[in-house]
PDB file of C-alpha atoms in Angstrom:
ATOM      1  CA  MET A 353       0.000   0.000   0.000  1.00 42.00           C
ATOM      2  CA  ALA A 354       1.311   3.419  -0.936  1.00 44.00           C
ATOM      3  CA  SER A 355       2.574   5.474   1.994  1.00 46.00           C
ATOM      4  CA  MET A 356       0.573   8.518   3.113  1.00 45.00           C
ATOM      5  CA  ARG A 357       1.812  11.842   1.834  1.00 48.00           C
ATOM      6  CA  PRO A 358       3.148  14.306   4.489  1.00 44.00           C
ATOM      7  CA  SER A 359       0.459  16.845   3.593  1.00 42.00           C
ATOM      8  CA  PHE A 360      -2.268  14.278   4.337  1.00 40.00           C
ATOM      9  CA  LEU A 361      -0.690  13.444   7.733  1.00 36.00           C
ATOM     10  CA  ILE A 362      -0.589  17.124   8.664  1.00 39.00           C
ATOM     11  CA  LEU A 363      -4.276  17.520   7.806  1.00 38.00           C
ATOM     12  CA  LEU A 364      -5.123  14.320   9.697  1.00 41.00           C
ATOM     13  CA  PHE A 365      -3.490  15.401  12.958  1.00 39.00           C
ATOM     14  CA  LEU A 366      -4.060  19.156  12.699  1.00 38.00           C
ATOM     15  CA  PRO A 367      -7.159  19.164  14.964  1.00 41.00           C
ATOM     16  CA  LEU A 368      -5.195  17.377  17.701  1.00 40.00           C
ATOM     17  CA  LEU A 369      -2.246  19.763  17.388  1.00 41.00           C
ATOM     18  CA  ILE A 370      -4.528  22.779  17.599  1.00 42.00           C
ATOM     19  CA  ALA A 371      -6.350  21.363  20.640  1.00 41.00           C
ATOM     20  CA  ALA A 372      -3.076  20.572  22.423  1.00 43.00           C
ATOM     21  CA  ASP A 373      -1.673  24.044  21.719  1.00 51.00           C
ATOM     22  CA  LYS A 374      -4.800  26.031  22.552  1.00 79.00           C
ATOM     23  CA  CYS A 375      -4.718  27.926  25.817  1.00 87.00           C
ATOM     24  CA  ASN A 376      -7.860  28.429  27.860  1.00 93.00           C
ATOM     25  CA  LYS A 377      -8.879  32.079  27.507  1.00 93.00           C
ATOM     26  CA  ASP A 378      -9.612  32.571  31.210  1.00 95.00           C
ATOM     27  CA  ASP A 379      -6.245  31.127  32.200  1.00 96.00           C
ATOM     28  CA  LYS A 380      -4.501  33.310  29.647  1.00 95.00           C
ATOM     29  CA  ARG A 381      -6.292  36.367  31.028  1.00 95.00           C
ATOM     30  CA  ALA A 382      -5.030  35.535  34.535  1.00 97.00           C
ATOM     31  CA  LEU A 383      -1.490  34.982  33.282  1.00 96.00           C
ATOM     32  CA  ASN A 384      -1.587  38.282  31.418  1.00 95.00           C
ATOM     33  CA  SER A 385      -2.505  39.988  34.693  1.00 96.00           C
ATOM     34  CA  ILE A 386       0.549  38.383  36.312  1.00 96.00           C
ATOM     35  CA  LYS A 387       2.619  39.425  33.291  1.00 95.00           C
ATOM     36  CA  SER A 388       1.490  43.041  33.707  1.00 94.00           C
ATOM     37  CA  ALA A 389       2.240  43.008  37.438  1.00 94.00           C
ATOM     38  CA  TYR A 390       5.796  41.850  36.856  1.00 92.00           C
ATOM     39  CA  ASN A 391       6.376  43.393  33.421  1.00 86.00           C
ATOM     40  CA  PHE A 392       7.417  40.061  31.953  1.00 86.00           C
ATOM     41  CA  THR A 393       8.947  40.321  28.503  1.00 83.00           C
ATOM     42  CA  GLY A 394       9.265  36.577  27.896  1.00 84.00           C
ATOM     43  CA  TRP A 395       5.534  35.880  27.772  1.00 92.00           C
ATOM     44  CA  ASN A 396       4.388  36.647  24.224  1.00 90.00           C
ATOM     45  CA  SER A 397       0.637  37.248  24.087  1.00 86.00           C
ATOM     46  CA  ALA A 398       0.619  36.200  20.434  1.00 88.00           C
ATOM     47  CA  THR A 399       1.523  32.630  21.384  1.00 90.00           C
ATOM     48  CA  ALA A 400      -0.275  29.973  23.406  1.00 91.00           C
ATOM     49  CA  CYS A 401       0.240  30.537  27.107  1.00 93.00           C
ATOM     50  CA  CYS A 402       1.029  26.853  27.559  1.00 94.00           C
ATOM     51  CA  ASP A 403       4.282  27.546  25.671  1.00 94.00           C
ATOM     52  CA  TRP A 404       5.322  30.315  28.061  1.00 95.00           C
ATOM     53  CA  SER A 405       8.316  29.756  30.310  1.00 94.00           C
ATOM     54  CA  GLY A 406       7.333  28.434  33.734  1.00 96.00           C
ATOM     55  CA  VAL A 407       3.804  27.481  32.680  1.00 96.00           C
ATOM     56  CA  GLU A 408       2.604  23.875  32.671  1.00 96.00           C
ATOM     57  CA  CYS A 409      -0.692  22.816  31.104  1.00 96.00           C
ATOM     58  CA  ASP A 410      -2.893  19.757  30.930  1.00 93.00           C
ATOM     59  CA  PRO A 411      -4.802  19.354  27.666  1.00 90.00           C
ATOM     60  CA  THR A 412      -6.820  16.421  29.012  1.00 88.00           C
ATOM     61  CA  VAL A 413      -8.970  18.269  31.563  1.00 85.00           C
ATOM     62  CA  PRO A 414     -12.528  17.263  30.614  1.00 76.00           C
ATOM     63  CA  GLY A 415     -15.354  19.714  29.993  1.00 69.00           C
ATOM     64  CA  THR A 416     -13.125  22.766  29.511  1.00 74.00           C
ATOM     65  CA  ASP A 417     -12.212  24.959  26.580  1.00 81.00           C
ATOM     66  CA  GLY A 418      -8.509  24.540  25.796  1.00 84.00           C
ATOM     67  CA  SER A 419      -5.564  23.311  27.858  1.00 92.00           C
ATOM     68  CA  ARG A 420      -5.739  24.342  31.517  1.00 95.00           C
ATOM     69  CA  VAL A 421      -2.796  25.734  33.448  1.00 97.00           C
ATOM     70  CA  THR A 422      -1.823  23.256  36.176  1.00 97.00           C
ATOM     71  CA  GLY A 423       1.629  24.535  37.141  1.00 98.00           C
ATOM     72  CA  LEU A 424       3.127  28.013  37.532  1.00 98.00           C
ATOM     73  CA  PHE A 425       6.848  28.378  38.256  1.00 98.00           C
ATOM     74  CA  VAL A 426       8.268  31.888  38.686  1.00 97.00           C
ATOM     75  CA  GLN A 427      11.844  31.347  39.768  1.00 96.00           C
ATOM     76  CA  THR A 428      15.328  32.809  40.202  1.00 95.00           C
ATOM     77  CA  ASP A 429      14.873  36.377  39.001  1.00 94.00           C
ATOM     78  CA  SER A 430      16.134  39.373  40.972  1.00 94.00           C
ATOM     79  CA  THR A 431      14.510  41.818  38.533  1.00 94.00           C
ATOM     80  CA  ILE A 432      10.985  40.865  39.621  1.00 95.00           C
ATOM     81  CA  THR A 433       9.639  43.279  42.247  1.00 96.00           C
ATOM     82  CA  GLY A 434       6.361  43.711  44.090  1.00 96.00           C
ATOM     83  CA  THR A 435       3.946  41.291  45.731  1.00 98.00           C
ATOM     84  CA  ILE A 436       2.483  37.990  44.612  1.00 98.00           C
ATOM     85  CA  PRO A 437      -0.383  39.024  42.285  1.00 98.00           C
ATOM     86  CA  SER A 438      -3.880  38.099  43.428  1.00 98.00           C
ATOM     87  CA  ALA A 439      -4.460  36.850  39.865  1.00 98.00           C
ATOM     88  CA  VAL A 440      -2.771  33.547  40.824  1.00 98.00           C
ATOM     89  CA  GLY A 441      -6.131  32.701  42.383  1.00 98.00           C
ATOM     90  CA  ASP A 442      -7.739  32.893  38.945  1.00 98.00           C
ATOM     91  CA  LEU A 443      -6.036  29.687  37.752  1.00 98.00           C
ATOM     92  CA  PRO A 444      -8.574  27.176  39.127  1.00 97.00           C
ATOM     93  CA  PHE A 445      -6.808  24.042  37.858  1.00 97.00           C
ATOM     94  CA  LEU A 446      -3.451  24.928  39.384  1.00 98.00           C
ATOM     95  CA  THR A 447      -1.876  22.044  41.328  1.00 98.00           C
ATOM     96  CA  THR A 448       1.619  23.508  41.787  1.00 98.00           C
ATOM     97  CA  LEU A 449       2.483  27.134  42.557  1.00 98.00           C
ATOM     98  CA  SER A 450       6.152  28.036  42.929  1.00 98.00           C
ATOM     99  CA  PHE A 451       7.621  31.484  43.544  1.00 98.00           C
ATOM    100  CA  HIS A 452      11.265  30.687  44.339  1.00 98.00           C
ATOM    101  CA  LYS A 453      14.435  32.754  44.729  1.00 98.00           C
ATOM    102  CA  LEU A 454      12.793  36.098  44.007  1.00 97.00           C
ATOM    103  CA  PRO A 455      14.622  38.322  46.521  1.00 98.00           C
ATOM    104  CA  ASN A 456      12.595  41.424  45.671  1.00 97.00           C
ATOM    105  CA  VAL A 457       9.154  39.843  45.952  1.00 98.00           C
ATOM    106  CA  THR A 458       7.673  41.176  49.192  1.00 98.00           C
ATOM    107  CA  GLY A 459       4.381  41.332  51.077  1.00 98.00           C
ATOM    108  CA  ASN A 460       2.288  38.390  52.165  1.00 98.00           C
ATOM    109  CA  ILE A 461       0.429  35.523  50.506  1.00 98.00           C
ATOM    110  CA  PRO A 462      -2.726  36.739  48.734  1.00 98.00           C
ATOM    111  CA  SER A 463      -5.979  35.356  50.125  1.00 98.00           C
ATOM    112  CA  SER A 464      -7.090  34.661  46.552  1.00 98.00           C
ATOM    113  CA  ILE A 465      -5.153  31.389  46.601  1.00 98.00           C
ATOM    114  CA  THR A 466      -7.941  29.902  48.709  1.00 98.00           C
ATOM    115  CA  ARG A 467      -9.837  29.664  45.418  1.00 98.00           C
ATOM    116  CA  LEU A 468      -7.283  27.102  44.196  1.00 98.00           C
ATOM    117  CA  THR A 469      -9.198  24.032  45.290  1.00 97.00           C
ATOM    118  CA  ARG A 470      -6.828  21.667  43.448  1.00 98.00           C
ATOM    119  CA  LEU A 471      -3.575  23.156  44.743  1.00 98.00           C
ATOM    120  CA  SER A 472      -1.263  20.479  46.109  1.00 98.00           C
ATOM    121  CA  ILE A 473       2.207  22.038  46.222  1.00 98.00           C
ATOM    122  CA  LEU A 474       2.818  25.581  47.474  1.00 98.00           C
ATOM    123  CA  PHE A 475       6.494  26.557  47.199  1.00 98.00           C
ATOM    124  CA  LEU A 476       7.131  30.192  48.155  1.00 98.00           C
ATOM    125  CA  SER A 477      10.742  29.869  49.300  1.00 98.00           C
ATOM    126  CA  TRP A 478      13.809  32.109  49.209  1.00 98.00           C
ATOM    127  CA  ASN A 479      11.865  35.349  48.730  1.00 98.00           C
ATOM    128  CA  SER A 480      11.330  38.394  50.956  1.00 98.00           C
ATOM    129  CA  LEU A 481       7.765  37.637  51.992  1.00 98.00           C
ATOM    130  CA  SER A 482       6.788  38.948  55.414  1.00 98.00           C
ATOM    131  CA  GLY A 483       3.982  39.310  57.910  1.00 98.00           C
ATOM    132  CA  PRO A 484       2.190  36.456  59.669  1.00 98.00           C
ATOM    133  CA  ILE A 485       1.743  33.073  58.033  1.00 98.00           C
ATOM    134  CA  PRO A 486      -1.933  33.249  57.063  1.00 98.00           C
ATOM    135  CA  SER A 487      -4.324  30.840  58.730  1.00 98.00           C
ATOM    136  CA  PHE A 488      -6.421  30.764  55.547  1.00 98.00           C
ATOM    137  CA  LEU A 489      -3.985  28.202  54.118  1.00 98.00           C
ATOM    138  CA  SER A 490      -6.045  25.706  56.117  1.00 98.00           C
ATOM    139  CA  GLN A 491      -8.907  26.411  53.691  1.00 98.00           C
ATOM    140  CA  ILE A 492      -7.061  24.570  50.881  1.00 98.00           C
ATOM    141  CA  PRO A 493      -7.629  20.912  51.851  1.00 98.00           C
ATOM    142  CA  SER A 494      -5.823  19.620  48.753  1.00 98.00           C
ATOM    143  CA  LEU A 495      -2.435  20.895  50.003  1.00 98.00           C
ATOM    144  CA  THR A 496       0.243  18.239  50.463  1.00 98.00           C
ATOM    145  CA  ASP A 497       3.415  20.370  50.644  1.00 98.00           C
ATOM    146  CA  ILE A 498       3.926  23.888  52.009  1.00 98.00           C
ATOM    147  CA  ASP A 499       7.399  25.434  51.757  1.00 98.00           C
ATOM    148  CA  LEU A 500       7.706  29.014  53.031  1.00 98.00           C
ATOM    149  CA  SER A 501      11.379  28.712  53.998  1.00 98.00           C
ATOM    150  CA  PHE A 502      13.963  31.473  53.696  1.00 98.00           C
ATOM    151  CA  ASN A 503      11.584  34.414  53.995  1.00 98.00           C
ATOM    152  CA  LYS A 504      10.812  37.039  56.652  1.00 98.00           C
ATOM    153  CA  PHE A 505       7.550  35.684  58.031  1.00 98.00           C
ATOM    154  CA  SER A 506       6.908  36.638  61.645  1.00 98.00           C
ATOM    155  CA  GLY A 507       4.360  35.900  64.346  1.00 98.00           C
ATOM    156  CA  SER A 508       3.162  32.502  65.453  1.00 98.00           C
ATOM    157  CA  ILE A 509       2.438  29.269  63.602  1.00 98.00           C
ATOM    158  CA  PRO A 510      -1.299  29.056  62.815  1.00 98.00           C
ATOM    159  CA  PRO A 511      -2.877  26.138  64.702  1.00 98.00           C
ATOM    160  CA  GLU A 512      -5.520  25.891  61.955  1.00 98.00           C
ATOM    161  CA  LEU A 513      -2.973  24.156  59.700  1.00 98.00           C
ATOM    162  CA  ALA A 514      -3.584  20.994  61.715  1.00 98.00           C
ATOM    163  CA  LYS A 515      -6.905  20.723  59.850  1.00 97.00           C
ATOM    164  CA  LEU A 516      -5.198  19.987  56.515  1.00 98.00           C
ATOM    165  CA  PRO A 517      -6.170  16.359  55.800  1.00 97.00           C
ATOM    166  CA  SER A 518      -3.539  15.489  53.183  1.00 97.00           C
ATOM    167  CA  ILE A 519      -0.520  17.527  54.239  1.00 98.00           C
ATOM    168  CA  GLN A 520       2.809  15.674  53.966  1.00 98.00           C
ATOM    169  CA  GLN A 521       5.381  18.376  54.696  1.00 98.00           C
ATOM    170  CA  ILE A 522       5.436  21.838  56.287  1.00 98.00           C
ATOM    171  CA  ASP A 523       8.687  23.784  55.955  1.00 98.00           C
ATOM    172  CA  PHE A 524       8.784  27.144  57.754  1.00 98.00           C
ATOM    173  CA  SER A 525      12.537  27.145  58.341  1.00 98.00           C
ATOM    174  CA  ARG A 526      14.685  30.297  58.325  1.00 98.00           C
ATOM    175  CA  ASN A 527      12.020  32.839  59.079  1.00 98.00           C
ATOM    176  CA  ARG A 528      11.324  35.050  62.103  1.00 98.00           C
ATOM    177  CA  LEU A 529       8.583  33.041  63.753  1.00 98.00           C
ATOM    178  CA  THR A 530       7.920  33.370  67.472  1.00 98.00           C
ATOM    179  CA  GLY A 531       5.638  31.785  70.040  1.00 98.00           C
ATOM    180  CA  SER A 532       5.128  28.119  70.756  1.00 98.00           C
ATOM    181  CA  ILE A 533       4.352  25.157  68.524  1.00 98.00           C
ATOM    182  CA  PRO A 534       0.569  24.672  68.524  1.00 98.00           C
ATOM    183  CA  ALA A 535      -0.771  21.815  70.625  1.00 98.00           C
ATOM    184  CA  GLU A 536      -3.232  21.195  67.780  1.00 98.00           C
ATOM    185  CA  PHE A 537      -0.368  19.727  65.752  1.00 98.00           C
ATOM    186  CA  GLY A 538      -0.788  16.629  67.863  1.00 97.00           C
ATOM    187  CA  ASN A 539      -4.065  16.079  65.984  1.00 97.00           C
ATOM    188  CA  PHE A 540      -2.378  15.218  62.708  1.00 97.00           C
ATOM    189  CA  ASN A 541      -2.912  11.679  61.450  1.00 93.00           C
ATOM    190  CA  LYS A 542      -1.048   9.497  63.954  1.00 94.00           C
ATOM    191  CA  SER A 543       0.499   7.117  61.430  1.00 93.00           C
ATOM    192  CA  SER A 544       1.257   9.593  58.627  1.00 95.00           C
ATOM    193  CA  PRO A 545       1.733  13.123  59.961  1.00 98.00           C
ATOM    194  CA  PRO A 546       3.608  15.678  57.868  1.00 98.00           C
ATOM    195  CA  ASN A 547       7.323  16.281  58.153  1.00 98.00           C
ATOM    196  CA  LEU A 548       7.787  19.365  60.340  1.00 98.00           C
ATOM    197  CA  ILE A 549      10.742  21.632  59.508  1.00 98.00           C
ATOM    198  CA  PHE A 550      10.759  24.707  61.751  1.00 98.00           C
ATOM    199  CA  SER A 551      14.504  25.277  62.140  1.00 98.00           C
ATOM    200  CA  HIS A 552      16.226  28.692  62.381  1.00 98.00           C
ATOM    201  CA  ASN A 553      13.368  30.676  63.930  1.00 98.00           C
ATOM    202  CA  SER A 554      12.733  32.144  67.379  1.00 98.00           C
ATOM    203  CA  LEU A 555      10.120  29.686  68.589  1.00 98.00           C
ATOM    204  CA  SER A 556       9.947  29.338  72.362  1.00 98.00           C
ATOM    205  CA  GLY A 557       8.192  27.583  75.218  1.00 98.00           C
ATOM    206  CA  ASP A 558       7.751  23.913  76.074  1.00 98.00           C
ATOM    207  CA  LEU A 559       6.730  21.409  73.445  1.00 98.00           C
ATOM    208  CA  PRO A 560       3.084  20.365  73.852  1.00 98.00           C
ATOM    209  CA  VAL A 561       2.866  16.764  75.033  1.00 97.00           C
ATOM    210  CA  SER A 562       0.370  16.128  72.235  1.00 98.00           C
ATOM    211  CA  LEU A 563       3.306  16.108  69.790  1.00 98.00           C
ATOM    212  CA  GLY A 564       4.197  12.712  71.198  1.00 97.00           C
ATOM    213  CA  VAL A 565       1.087  11.158  69.624  1.00 96.00           C
ATOM    214  CA  PRO A 566       1.874  11.348  65.866  1.00 97.00           C
ATOM    215  CA  VAL A 567       4.709   9.184  64.578  1.00 97.00           C
ATOM    216  CA  TRP A 568       6.749  11.822  62.793  1.00 97.00           C
ATOM    217  CA  GLY A 569       8.857  10.795  59.832  1.00 97.00           C
ATOM    218  CA  LYS A 570      11.011  13.915  60.155  1.00 98.00           C
ATOM    219  CA  ILE A 571      10.939  16.614  62.799  1.00 98.00           C
ATOM    220  CA  ASP A 572      13.462  19.446  62.698  1.00 98.00           C
ATOM    221  CA  LEU A 573      13.108  22.039  65.471  1.00 98.00           C
ATOM    222  CA  SER A 574      16.764  23.065  65.512  1.00 98.00           C
ATOM    223  CA  ARG A 575      18.051  26.564  66.261  1.00 98.00           C
ATOM    224  CA  ASN A 576      15.111  27.921  68.224  1.00 98.00           C
ATOM    225  CA  ASN A 577      14.547  28.784  71.891  1.00 98.00           C
ATOM    226  CA  LEU A 578      12.412  25.781  72.795  1.00 98.00           C
ATOM    227  CA  THR A 579      12.516  24.445  76.355  1.00 98.00           C
ATOM    228  CA  GLY A 580      11.468  21.554  78.556  1.00 97.00           C
ATOM    229  CA  ASP A 581      10.851  17.928  77.723  1.00 98.00           C
ATOM    230  CA  ALA A 582      11.171  16.414  74.247  1.00 98.00           C
ATOM    231  CA  SER A 583      11.574  12.774  75.277  1.00 98.00           C
ATOM    232  CA  PHE A 584       8.048  11.911  74.097  1.00 98.00           C
ATOM    233  CA  LEU A 585       9.187  12.372  70.484  1.00 98.00           C
ATOM    234  CA  PHE A 586      11.208   9.160  70.827  1.00 97.00           C
ATOM    235  CA  GLY A 587      10.213   5.524  71.182  1.00 96.00           C
ATOM    236  CA  ALA A 588      11.584   2.191  69.995  1.00 96.00           C
ATOM    237  CA  GLY A 589       8.238   1.325  68.456  1.00 94.00           C
ATOM    238  CA  LYS A 590       8.092   4.447  66.305  1.00 96.00           C
ATOM    239  CA  SER A 591       9.198   4.681  62.670  1.00 96.00           C
ATOM    240  CA  THR A 592      10.700   8.165  62.972  1.00 97.00           C
ATOM    241  CA  ARG A 593      13.774   8.628  60.765  1.00 97.00           C
ATOM    242  CA  TYR A 594      14.988  12.136  61.513  1.00 98.00           C
ATOM    243  CA  ILE A 595      15.080  14.088  64.793  1.00 98.00           C
ATOM    244  CA  ASP A 596      17.008  17.370  64.947  1.00 98.00           C
ATOM    245  CA  LEU A 597      16.634  19.313  68.196  1.00 98.00           C
ATOM    246  CA  ARG A 598      20.061  21.014  68.318  1.00 98.00           C
ATOM    247  CA  ARG A 599      20.641  24.504  69.649  1.00 98.00           C
ATOM    248  CA  ASN A 600      17.613  24.835  71.902  1.00 98.00           C
ATOM    249  CA  GLU A 601      17.093  24.739  75.669  1.00 98.00           C
ATOM    250  CA  PHE A 602      15.594  21.253  75.945  1.00 98.00           C
ATOM    251  CA  ALA A 603      16.094  19.615  79.337  1.00 98.00           C
ATOM    252  CA  PHE A 604      15.187  15.955  79.855  1.00 98.00           C
ATOM    253  CA  ASP A 605      16.756  12.703  80.995  1.00 98.00           C
ATOM    254  CA  LEU A 606      18.189  10.864  77.988  1.00 98.00           C
ATOM    255  CA  SER A 607      18.574   7.695  80.107  1.00 98.00           C
ATOM    256  CA  ARG A 608      14.793   7.211  79.950  1.00 97.00           C
ATOM    257  CA  VAL A 609      14.625   7.416  76.146  1.00 98.00           C
ATOM    258  CA  THR A 610      14.411   4.563  73.639  1.00 97.00           C
ATOM    259  CA  PHE A 611      15.262   5.203  70.013  1.00 97.00           C
ATOM    260  CA  PRO A 612      13.325   4.345  66.838  1.00 97.00           C
ATOM    261  CA  VAL A 613      15.219   1.531  65.120  1.00 95.00           C
ATOM    262  CA  ASN A 614      14.862   3.215  61.706  1.00 95.00           C
ATOM    263  CA  LEU A 615      16.503   6.415  62.901  1.00 97.00           C
ATOM    264  CA  THR A 616      19.048   7.931  60.477  1.00 97.00           C
ATOM    265  CA  VAL A 617      19.609  11.419  61.943  1.00 98.00           C
ATOM    266  CA  LEU A 618      19.768  12.318  65.639  1.00 98.00           C
ATOM    267  CA  ASP A 619      21.191  15.709  66.593  1.00 98.00           C
ATOM    268  CA  LEU A 620      20.754  16.898  70.175  1.00 98.00           C
ATOM    269  CA  ASN A 621      23.799  19.112  70.581  1.00 98.00           C
ATOM    270  CA  LEU A 622      23.729  22.375  72.538  1.00 98.00           C
ATOM    271  CA  ASN A 623      20.845  21.679  74.898  1.00 98.00           C
ATOM    272  CA  LYS A 624      20.576  20.958  78.628  1.00 98.00           C
ATOM    273  CA  ILE A 625      19.988  17.217  78.425  1.00 98.00           C
ATOM    274  CA  ILE A 626      21.011  15.119  81.433  1.00 98.00           C
ATOM    275  CA  GLY A 627      21.464  11.405  82.153  1.00 98.00           C
ATOM    276  CA  SER A 628      23.480   8.931  80.103  1.00 98.00           C
ATOM    277  CA  ILE A 629      23.388   7.519  76.576  1.00 98.00           C
ATOM    278  CA  PRO A 630      21.163   4.408  76.576  1.00 98.00           C
ATOM    279  CA  ALA A 631      22.818   1.231  75.293  1.00 98.00           C
ATOM    280  CA  GLN A 632      19.744   0.722  73.128  1.00 98.00           C
ATOM    281  CA  ILE A 633      21.107   3.313  70.684  1.00 98.00           C
ATOM    282  CA  ASN A 634      23.240   0.498  69.302  1.00 97.00           C
ATOM    283  CA  GLN A 635      20.132  -1.422  68.275  1.00 97.00           C
ATOM    284  CA  VAL A 636      19.372   1.208  65.641  1.00 96.00           C
ATOM    285  CA  ASP A 637      19.957  -0.008  62.092  1.00 95.00           C
ATOM    286  CA  PRO A 638      23.576   1.026  61.281  1.00 94.00           C
ATOM    287  CA  THR A 639      23.151   0.687  57.499  1.00 95.00           C
ATOM    288  CA  TYR A 640      22.661   4.424  57.048  1.00 95.00           C
ATOM    289  CA  PHE A 641      23.173   6.646  60.069  1.00 96.00           C
ATOM    290  CA  PRO A 642      25.176   9.737  59.021  1.00 97.00           C
ATOM    291  CA  VAL A 643      24.370  12.088  61.923  1.00 98.00           C
ATOM    292  CA  PHE A 644      24.599  11.448  65.669  1.00 98.00           C
ATOM    293  CA  ASN A 645      25.524  14.296  68.005  1.00 98.00           C
ATOM    294  CA  VAL A 646      24.955  14.704  71.733  1.00 98.00           C
ATOM    295  CA  SER A 647      27.763  17.204  72.389  1.00 98.00           C
ATOM    296  CA  TYR A 648      27.394  20.312  74.552  1.00 98.00           C
ATOM    297  CA  ASN A 649      24.888  18.864  76.990  1.00 98.00           C
ATOM    298  CA  ARG A 650      25.066  17.670  80.635  1.00 98.00           C
ATOM    299  CA  LEU A 651      25.425  13.951  80.051  1.00 98.00           C
ATOM    300  CA  CYS A 652      27.396  11.586  82.286  1.00 98.00           C
ATOM    301  CA  GLY A 653      28.448   7.948  82.341  1.00 98.00           C
ATOM    302  CA  GLU A 654      30.216   5.661  79.934  1.00 98.00           C
ATOM    303  CA  ILE A 655      29.451   5.781  76.233  1.00 98.00           C
ATOM    304  CA  PRO A 656      27.935   2.349  75.454  1.00 98.00           C
ATOM    305  CA  ALA A 657      30.075   0.326  73.038  1.00 97.00           C
ATOM    306  CA  GLY A 658      28.406  -0.767  69.836  1.00 97.00           C
ATOM    307  CA  PRO A 659      28.125  -0.256  66.070  1.00 97.00           C
ATOM    308  CA  ILE A 660      26.364   3.125  66.225  1.00 97.00           C
ATOM    309  CA  THR A 661      28.437   4.834  68.916  1.00 98.00           C
ATOM    310  CA  ALA A 662      31.670   3.553  67.320  1.00 97.00           C
ATOM    311  CA  MET A 663      30.846   5.303  64.042  1.00 97.00           C
ATOM    312  CA  PHE A 664      31.344   8.795  65.477  1.00 98.00           C
ATOM    313  CA  GLY A 665      34.298  10.760  66.781  1.00 98.00           C
ATOM    314  CA  VAL A 666      35.028  13.003  69.722  1.00 98.00           C
ATOM    315  CA  ASP A 667      33.061  15.965  68.343  1.00 98.00           C
ATOM    316  CA  SER A 668      29.809  14.005  68.657  1.00 98.00           C
ATOM    317  CA  TYR A 669      30.323  13.583  72.414  1.00 98.00           C
ATOM    318  CA  PHE A 670      32.549  16.316  73.843  1.00 98.00           C
ATOM    319  CA  HIS A 671      31.598  19.195  76.159  1.00 98.00           C
ATOM    320  CA  ASN A 672      29.339  17.188  78.435  1.00 98.00           C
ATOM    321  CA  LYS A 673      29.390  17.093  82.216  1.00 96.00           C
ATOM    322  CA  CYS A 674      31.089  13.737  82.785  1.00 96.00           C
ATOM    323  CA  LEU A 675      30.651  11.582  79.669  1.00 98.00           C
ATOM    324  CA  CYS A 676      33.514   9.147  79.233  1.00 97.00           C
ATOM    325  CA  GLY A 677      34.705   6.110  77.298  1.00 97.00           C
ATOM    326  CA  SER A 678      35.752   5.715  73.702  1.00 97.00           C
ATOM    327  CA  PRO A 679      36.212   7.956  71.771  1.00 98.00           C
ATOM    328  CA  LEU A 680      36.502  10.192  74.869  1.00 97.00           C
ATOM    329  CA  PRO A 681      39.071   9.458  77.615  1.00 97.00           C
ATOM    330  CA  PRO A 682      38.439   6.349  79.733  1.00 96.00           C
ATOM    331  CA  CYS A 683      36.071   6.591  82.651  1.00 93.00           C
TER     332      CYS A 683
END
């Protein structure tokens, strides 16, 4: 059979090409508003918005006119100034919104994003956003990841975020947050709570005991002003992998703690922890355990010999009250 001529193939698939390239007019209107706010020169209004840099589309969304914008990535541009335009809330099929490394983007998060009922990933990191973290983020139940790190947010952590049913990670690190960690965070799903990354802030007060209920995969509270007991975060029966509590004012008896056997990171340095290192630490799986540090505390007694404790040098143990044994001097 004779092969089809190229012109016939173009005519055959032209409707599909047009449909795939067509940009929904409402989405394009919203993107043009963002373009005007930031004076973008790279977004050419004469072309389909799905071809614009940083724009992702899905042509398969049923019952809509043209491809719908599902991802918006505005990243690494020091020439962009101003606030996040409220027009981002006019992209109803958006699942990922990323404003990243925009040092001159200021202000807070616009409340219009609560209209994004499909939004899963909210990355607003490495900007100059400020003000309180808005509690209205809890009105977006589809959220799975929130990253507001490396900004200038201040005030307290909204307890309403504990209502998010599908959240998998909350990263508020390197901001200017104050106050205590909400007790409501103990209401997250016990078996699959989100990773909590709150390092490099000015959080203070005792940890709520309710935080001992969820089995955290990762919890990083380092470099804050937190106090009191944190022993309830541990437990041999838990599946926690990562605990970083360094550079706080935690004070509890480490002798009474048992460690999750899947632990890979444990950093407790520069606190006020007393007691001794439990021998059970050497029952943790040694296959991958790159970080273990209990230095600069008030620990005493002999370091228990075993595969985990033998992996680390003097700097993981020094500057304690009376800790001794290899790799420190003999007791």
